JSON list of C-alpha atoms in Angstrom, two decimals:
[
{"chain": "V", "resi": 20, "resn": "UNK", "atom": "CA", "xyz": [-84.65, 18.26, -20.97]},
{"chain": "V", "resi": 21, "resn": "UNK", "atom": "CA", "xyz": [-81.52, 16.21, -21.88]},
{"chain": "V", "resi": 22, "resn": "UNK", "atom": "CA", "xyz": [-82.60, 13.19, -23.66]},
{"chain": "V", "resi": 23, "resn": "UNK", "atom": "CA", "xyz": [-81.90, 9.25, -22.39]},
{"chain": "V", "resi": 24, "resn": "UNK", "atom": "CA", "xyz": [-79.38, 8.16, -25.47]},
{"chain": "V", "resi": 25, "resn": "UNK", "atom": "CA", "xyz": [-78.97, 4.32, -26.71]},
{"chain": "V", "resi": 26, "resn": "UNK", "atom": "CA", "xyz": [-77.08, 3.90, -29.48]},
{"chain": "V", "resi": 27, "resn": "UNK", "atom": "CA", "xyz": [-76.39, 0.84, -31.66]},
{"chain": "V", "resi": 28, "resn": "UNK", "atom": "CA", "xyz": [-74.00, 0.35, -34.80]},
{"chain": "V", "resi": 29, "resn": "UNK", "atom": "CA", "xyz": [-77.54, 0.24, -36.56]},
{"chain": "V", "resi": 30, "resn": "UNK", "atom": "CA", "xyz": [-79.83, 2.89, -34.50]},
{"chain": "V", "resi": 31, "resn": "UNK", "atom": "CA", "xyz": [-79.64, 5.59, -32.24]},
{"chain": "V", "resi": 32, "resn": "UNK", "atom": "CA", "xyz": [-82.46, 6.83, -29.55]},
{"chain": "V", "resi": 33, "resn": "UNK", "atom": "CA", "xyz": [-82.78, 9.74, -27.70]},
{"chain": "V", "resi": 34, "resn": "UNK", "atom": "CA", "xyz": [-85.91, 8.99, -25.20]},
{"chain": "V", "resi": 35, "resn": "UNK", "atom": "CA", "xyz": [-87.25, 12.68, -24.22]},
{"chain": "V", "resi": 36, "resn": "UNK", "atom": "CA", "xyz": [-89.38, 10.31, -21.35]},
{"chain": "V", "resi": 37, "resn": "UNK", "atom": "CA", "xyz": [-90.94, 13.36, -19.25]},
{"chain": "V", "resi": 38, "resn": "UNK", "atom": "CA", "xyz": [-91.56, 14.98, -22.92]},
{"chain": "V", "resi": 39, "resn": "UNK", "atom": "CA", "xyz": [-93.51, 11.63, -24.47]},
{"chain": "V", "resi": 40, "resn": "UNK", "atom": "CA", "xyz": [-91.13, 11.48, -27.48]},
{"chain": "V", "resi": 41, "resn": "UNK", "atom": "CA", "xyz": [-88.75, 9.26, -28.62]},
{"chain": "V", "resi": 42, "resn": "UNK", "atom": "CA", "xyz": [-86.47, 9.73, -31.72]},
{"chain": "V", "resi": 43, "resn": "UNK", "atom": "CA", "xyz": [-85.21, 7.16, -33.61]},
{"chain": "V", "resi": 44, "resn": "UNK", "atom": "CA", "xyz": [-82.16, 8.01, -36.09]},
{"chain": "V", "resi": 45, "resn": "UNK", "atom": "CA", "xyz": [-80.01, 5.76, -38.38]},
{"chain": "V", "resi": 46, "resn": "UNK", "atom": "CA", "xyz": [-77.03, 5.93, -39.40]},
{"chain": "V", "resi": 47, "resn": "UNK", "atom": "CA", "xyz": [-76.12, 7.31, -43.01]},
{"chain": "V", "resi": 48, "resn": "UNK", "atom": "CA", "xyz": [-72.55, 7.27, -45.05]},
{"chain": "V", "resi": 49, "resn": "UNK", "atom": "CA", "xyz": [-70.86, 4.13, -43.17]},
{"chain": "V", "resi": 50, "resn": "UNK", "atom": "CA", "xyz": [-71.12, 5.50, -39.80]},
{"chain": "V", "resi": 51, "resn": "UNK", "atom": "CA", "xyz": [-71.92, 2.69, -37.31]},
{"chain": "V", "resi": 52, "resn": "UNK", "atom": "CA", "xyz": [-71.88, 4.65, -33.65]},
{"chain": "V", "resi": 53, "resn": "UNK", "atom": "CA", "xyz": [-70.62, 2.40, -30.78]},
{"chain": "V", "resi": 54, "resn": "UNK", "atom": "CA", "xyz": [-72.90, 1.03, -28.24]},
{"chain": "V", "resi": 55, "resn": "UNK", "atom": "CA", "xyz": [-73.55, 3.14, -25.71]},
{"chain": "V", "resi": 56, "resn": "UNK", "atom": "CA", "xyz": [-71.38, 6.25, -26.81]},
{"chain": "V", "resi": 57, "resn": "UNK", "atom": "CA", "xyz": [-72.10, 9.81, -24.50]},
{"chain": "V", "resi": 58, "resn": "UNK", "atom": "CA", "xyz": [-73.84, 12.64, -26.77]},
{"chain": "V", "resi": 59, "resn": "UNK", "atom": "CA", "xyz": [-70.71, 14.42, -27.66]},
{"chain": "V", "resi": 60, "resn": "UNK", "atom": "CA", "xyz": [-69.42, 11.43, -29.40]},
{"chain": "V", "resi": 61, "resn": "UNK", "atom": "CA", "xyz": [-72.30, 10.84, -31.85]},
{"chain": "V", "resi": 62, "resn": "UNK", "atom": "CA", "xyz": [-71.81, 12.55, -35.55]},
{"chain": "V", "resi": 63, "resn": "UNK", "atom": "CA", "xyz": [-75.00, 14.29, -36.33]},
{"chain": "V", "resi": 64, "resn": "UNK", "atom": "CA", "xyz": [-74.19, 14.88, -40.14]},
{"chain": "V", "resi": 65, "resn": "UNK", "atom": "CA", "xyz": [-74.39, 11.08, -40.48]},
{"chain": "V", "resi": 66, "resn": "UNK", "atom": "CA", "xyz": [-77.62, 10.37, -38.87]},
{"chain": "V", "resi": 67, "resn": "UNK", "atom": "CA", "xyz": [-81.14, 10.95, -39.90]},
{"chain": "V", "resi": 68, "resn": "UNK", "atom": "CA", "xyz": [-84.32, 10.93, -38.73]},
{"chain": "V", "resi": 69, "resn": "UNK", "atom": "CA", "xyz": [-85.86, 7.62, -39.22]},
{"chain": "V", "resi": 70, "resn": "UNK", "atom": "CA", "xyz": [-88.89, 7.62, -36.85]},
{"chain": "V", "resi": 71, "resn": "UNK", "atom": "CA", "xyz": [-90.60, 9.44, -34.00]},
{"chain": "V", "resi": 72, "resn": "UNK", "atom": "CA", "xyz": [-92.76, 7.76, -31.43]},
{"chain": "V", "resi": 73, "resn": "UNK", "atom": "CA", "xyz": [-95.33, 10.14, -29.33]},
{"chain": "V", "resi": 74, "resn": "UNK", "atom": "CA", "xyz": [-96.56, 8.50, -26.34]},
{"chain": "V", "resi": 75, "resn": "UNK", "atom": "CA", "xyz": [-100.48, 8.03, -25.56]},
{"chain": "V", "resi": 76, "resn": "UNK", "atom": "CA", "xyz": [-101.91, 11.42, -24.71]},
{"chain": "V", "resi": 77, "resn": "UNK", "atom": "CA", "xyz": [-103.10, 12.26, -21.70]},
{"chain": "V", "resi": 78, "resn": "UNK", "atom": "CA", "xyz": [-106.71, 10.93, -22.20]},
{"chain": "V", "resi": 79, "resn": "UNK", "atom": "CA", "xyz": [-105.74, 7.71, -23.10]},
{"chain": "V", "resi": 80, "resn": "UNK", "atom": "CA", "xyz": [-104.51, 8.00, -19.88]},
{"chain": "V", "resi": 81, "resn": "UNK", "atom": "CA", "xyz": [-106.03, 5.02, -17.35]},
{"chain": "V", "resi": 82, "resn": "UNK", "atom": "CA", "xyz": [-106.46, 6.53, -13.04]},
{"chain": "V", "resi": 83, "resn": "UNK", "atom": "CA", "xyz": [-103.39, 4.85, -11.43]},
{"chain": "V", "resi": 84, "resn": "UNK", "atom": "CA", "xyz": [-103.66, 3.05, -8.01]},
{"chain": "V", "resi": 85, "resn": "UNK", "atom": "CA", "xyz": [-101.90, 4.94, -4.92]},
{"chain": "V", "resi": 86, "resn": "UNK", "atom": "CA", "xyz": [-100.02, 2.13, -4.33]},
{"chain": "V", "resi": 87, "resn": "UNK", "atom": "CA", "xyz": [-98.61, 1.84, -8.09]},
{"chain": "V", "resi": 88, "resn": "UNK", "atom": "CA", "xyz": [-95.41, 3.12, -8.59]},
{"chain": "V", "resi": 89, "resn": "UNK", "atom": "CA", "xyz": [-94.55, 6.27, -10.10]},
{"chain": "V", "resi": 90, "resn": "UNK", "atom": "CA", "xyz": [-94.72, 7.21, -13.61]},
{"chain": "V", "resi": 91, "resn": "UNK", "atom": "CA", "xyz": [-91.39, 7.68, -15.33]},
{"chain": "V", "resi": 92, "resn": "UNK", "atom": "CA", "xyz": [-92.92, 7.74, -18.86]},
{"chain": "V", "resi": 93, "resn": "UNK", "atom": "CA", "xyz": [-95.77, 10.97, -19.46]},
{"chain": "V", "resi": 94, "resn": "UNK", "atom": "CA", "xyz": [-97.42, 10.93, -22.27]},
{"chain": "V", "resi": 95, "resn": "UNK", "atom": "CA", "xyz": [-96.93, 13.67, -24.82]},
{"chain": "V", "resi": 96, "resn": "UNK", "atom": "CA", "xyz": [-98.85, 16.96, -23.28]},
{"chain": "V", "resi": 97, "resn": "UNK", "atom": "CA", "xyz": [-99.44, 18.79, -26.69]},
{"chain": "V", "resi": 98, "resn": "UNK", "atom": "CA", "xyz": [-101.24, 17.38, -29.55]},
{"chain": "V", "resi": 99, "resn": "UNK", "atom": "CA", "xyz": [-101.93, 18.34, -32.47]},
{"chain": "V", "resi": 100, "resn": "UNK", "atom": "CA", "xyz": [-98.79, 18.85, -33.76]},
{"chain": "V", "resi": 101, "resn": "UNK", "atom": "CA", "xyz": [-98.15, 20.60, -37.17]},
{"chain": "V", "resi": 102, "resn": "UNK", "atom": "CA", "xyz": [-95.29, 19.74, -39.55]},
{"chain": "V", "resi": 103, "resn": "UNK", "atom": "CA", "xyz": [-94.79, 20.97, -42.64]},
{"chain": "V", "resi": 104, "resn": "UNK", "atom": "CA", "xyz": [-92.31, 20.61, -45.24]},
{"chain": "V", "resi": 105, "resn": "UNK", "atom": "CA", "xyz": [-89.26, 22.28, -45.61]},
{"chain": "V", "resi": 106, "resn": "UNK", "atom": "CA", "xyz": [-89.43, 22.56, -49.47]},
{"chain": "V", "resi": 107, "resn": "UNK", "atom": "CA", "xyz": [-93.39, 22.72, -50.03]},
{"chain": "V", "resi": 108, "resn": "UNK", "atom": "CA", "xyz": [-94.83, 24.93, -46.86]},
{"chain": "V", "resi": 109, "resn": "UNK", "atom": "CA", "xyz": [-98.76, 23.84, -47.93]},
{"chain": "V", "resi": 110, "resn": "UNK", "atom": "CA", "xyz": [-97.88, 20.47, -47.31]},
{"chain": "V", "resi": 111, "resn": "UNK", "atom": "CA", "xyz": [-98.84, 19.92, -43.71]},
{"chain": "V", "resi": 112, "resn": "UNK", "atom": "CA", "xyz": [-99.39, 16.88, -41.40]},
{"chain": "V", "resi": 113, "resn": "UNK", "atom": "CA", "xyz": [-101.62, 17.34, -38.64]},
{"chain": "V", "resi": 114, "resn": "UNK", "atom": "CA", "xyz": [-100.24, 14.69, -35.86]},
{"chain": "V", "resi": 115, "resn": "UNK", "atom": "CA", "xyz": [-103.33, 13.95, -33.39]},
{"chain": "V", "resi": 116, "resn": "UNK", "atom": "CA", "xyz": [-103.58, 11.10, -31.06]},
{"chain": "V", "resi": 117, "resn": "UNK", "atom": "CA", "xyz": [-104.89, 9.05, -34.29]},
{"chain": "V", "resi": 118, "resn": "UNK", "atom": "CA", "xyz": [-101.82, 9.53, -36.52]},
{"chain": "V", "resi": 119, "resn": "UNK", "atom": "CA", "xyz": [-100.61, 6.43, -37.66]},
{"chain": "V", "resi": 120, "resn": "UNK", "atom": "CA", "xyz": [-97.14, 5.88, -39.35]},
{"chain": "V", "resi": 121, "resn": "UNK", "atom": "CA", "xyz": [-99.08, 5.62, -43.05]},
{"chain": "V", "resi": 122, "resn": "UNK", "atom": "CA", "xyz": [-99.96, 9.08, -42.11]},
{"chain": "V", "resi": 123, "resn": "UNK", "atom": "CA", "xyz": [-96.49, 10.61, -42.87]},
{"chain": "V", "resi": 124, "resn": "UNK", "atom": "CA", "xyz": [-95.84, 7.97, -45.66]},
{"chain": "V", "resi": 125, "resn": "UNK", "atom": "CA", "xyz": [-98.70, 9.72, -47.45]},
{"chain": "V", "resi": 126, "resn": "UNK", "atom": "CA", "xyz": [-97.76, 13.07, -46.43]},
{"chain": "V", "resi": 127, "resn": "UNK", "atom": "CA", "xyz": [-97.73, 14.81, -50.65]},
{"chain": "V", "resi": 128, "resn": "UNK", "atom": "CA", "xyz": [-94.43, 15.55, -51.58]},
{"chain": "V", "resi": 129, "resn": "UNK", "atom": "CA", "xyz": [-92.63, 12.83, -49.54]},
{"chain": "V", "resi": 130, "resn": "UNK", "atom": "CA", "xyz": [-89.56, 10.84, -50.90]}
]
C-alpha cells in the first residue's frame, strides 16, 4: 500500500495505517523538505531512518462496540519481526509486541 506522507523541514512520515507502521525519517546534509511535498518531490539520499513505530498487535486488541466507528488504524498483523545488521549478520533484534525503543539502542554493533 502507498503510504500517508507528512513532511516537515525537520521530519518526514510515511503512515503505512492498514500495515500498523509508521516511519519516521530526518533529514541529513541541509535538506529541509517543504511541508506537505507529494512523494516524488522528497530526496531519499538525504533522509534516514530515524524511528519506526509498530502499532499494538492484534491481542492487545480491545472488542469494539457495533455502533463505534470504523477502524482506520490496524495494528501490525506480523510479529516477531527479525532485523539484522547489514554489516554483522549474527547481530539480530527480535521485535515482539514487548520491544521497547532501548531495545534497538542496545542492539551490539550499533552506532
Amino acid at each position: 500500500p502507498d503510504p500517508e506522507i507528512k513532511a516537515y523541514p525537520d521530519a518526514v512520515y510515511f503512515n503505512f495505517y492498514s500495515l500498523g507502521v509508521s516511519l519516521l525519517f530526518t533529514p541529513a546534509n541541509g535538506y529541509k523538505p517543504k511541508t506537505g511535498p507529494s512523494r516524488t518531490k522528497l530526496r531519499d539520499k538525504d533522509l534516514g531512518l530515524d524511528s519506526l513505530d509498530i502499532y499494538k498487535s492484534q491481542r492487545m486488541l480491545v472488542p469494539r462496540l457495533a455502533i463505534q466507528a470504523p477502524v482506520t488504524v490496524l495494528p501490525f498483523p506480523a510479529l516477531p519481526i527479525s532485523i539484522p545488521k547489514p554489516d554483522n549478520p549474527e547481530s539480530i533484534l527480535q521485535v515482539t509486541q514487548n520491544t521497547t525503543g532501548k531495545g534497538f539502542r542496545r542492539l551490539p554493533g550499533r552506532a
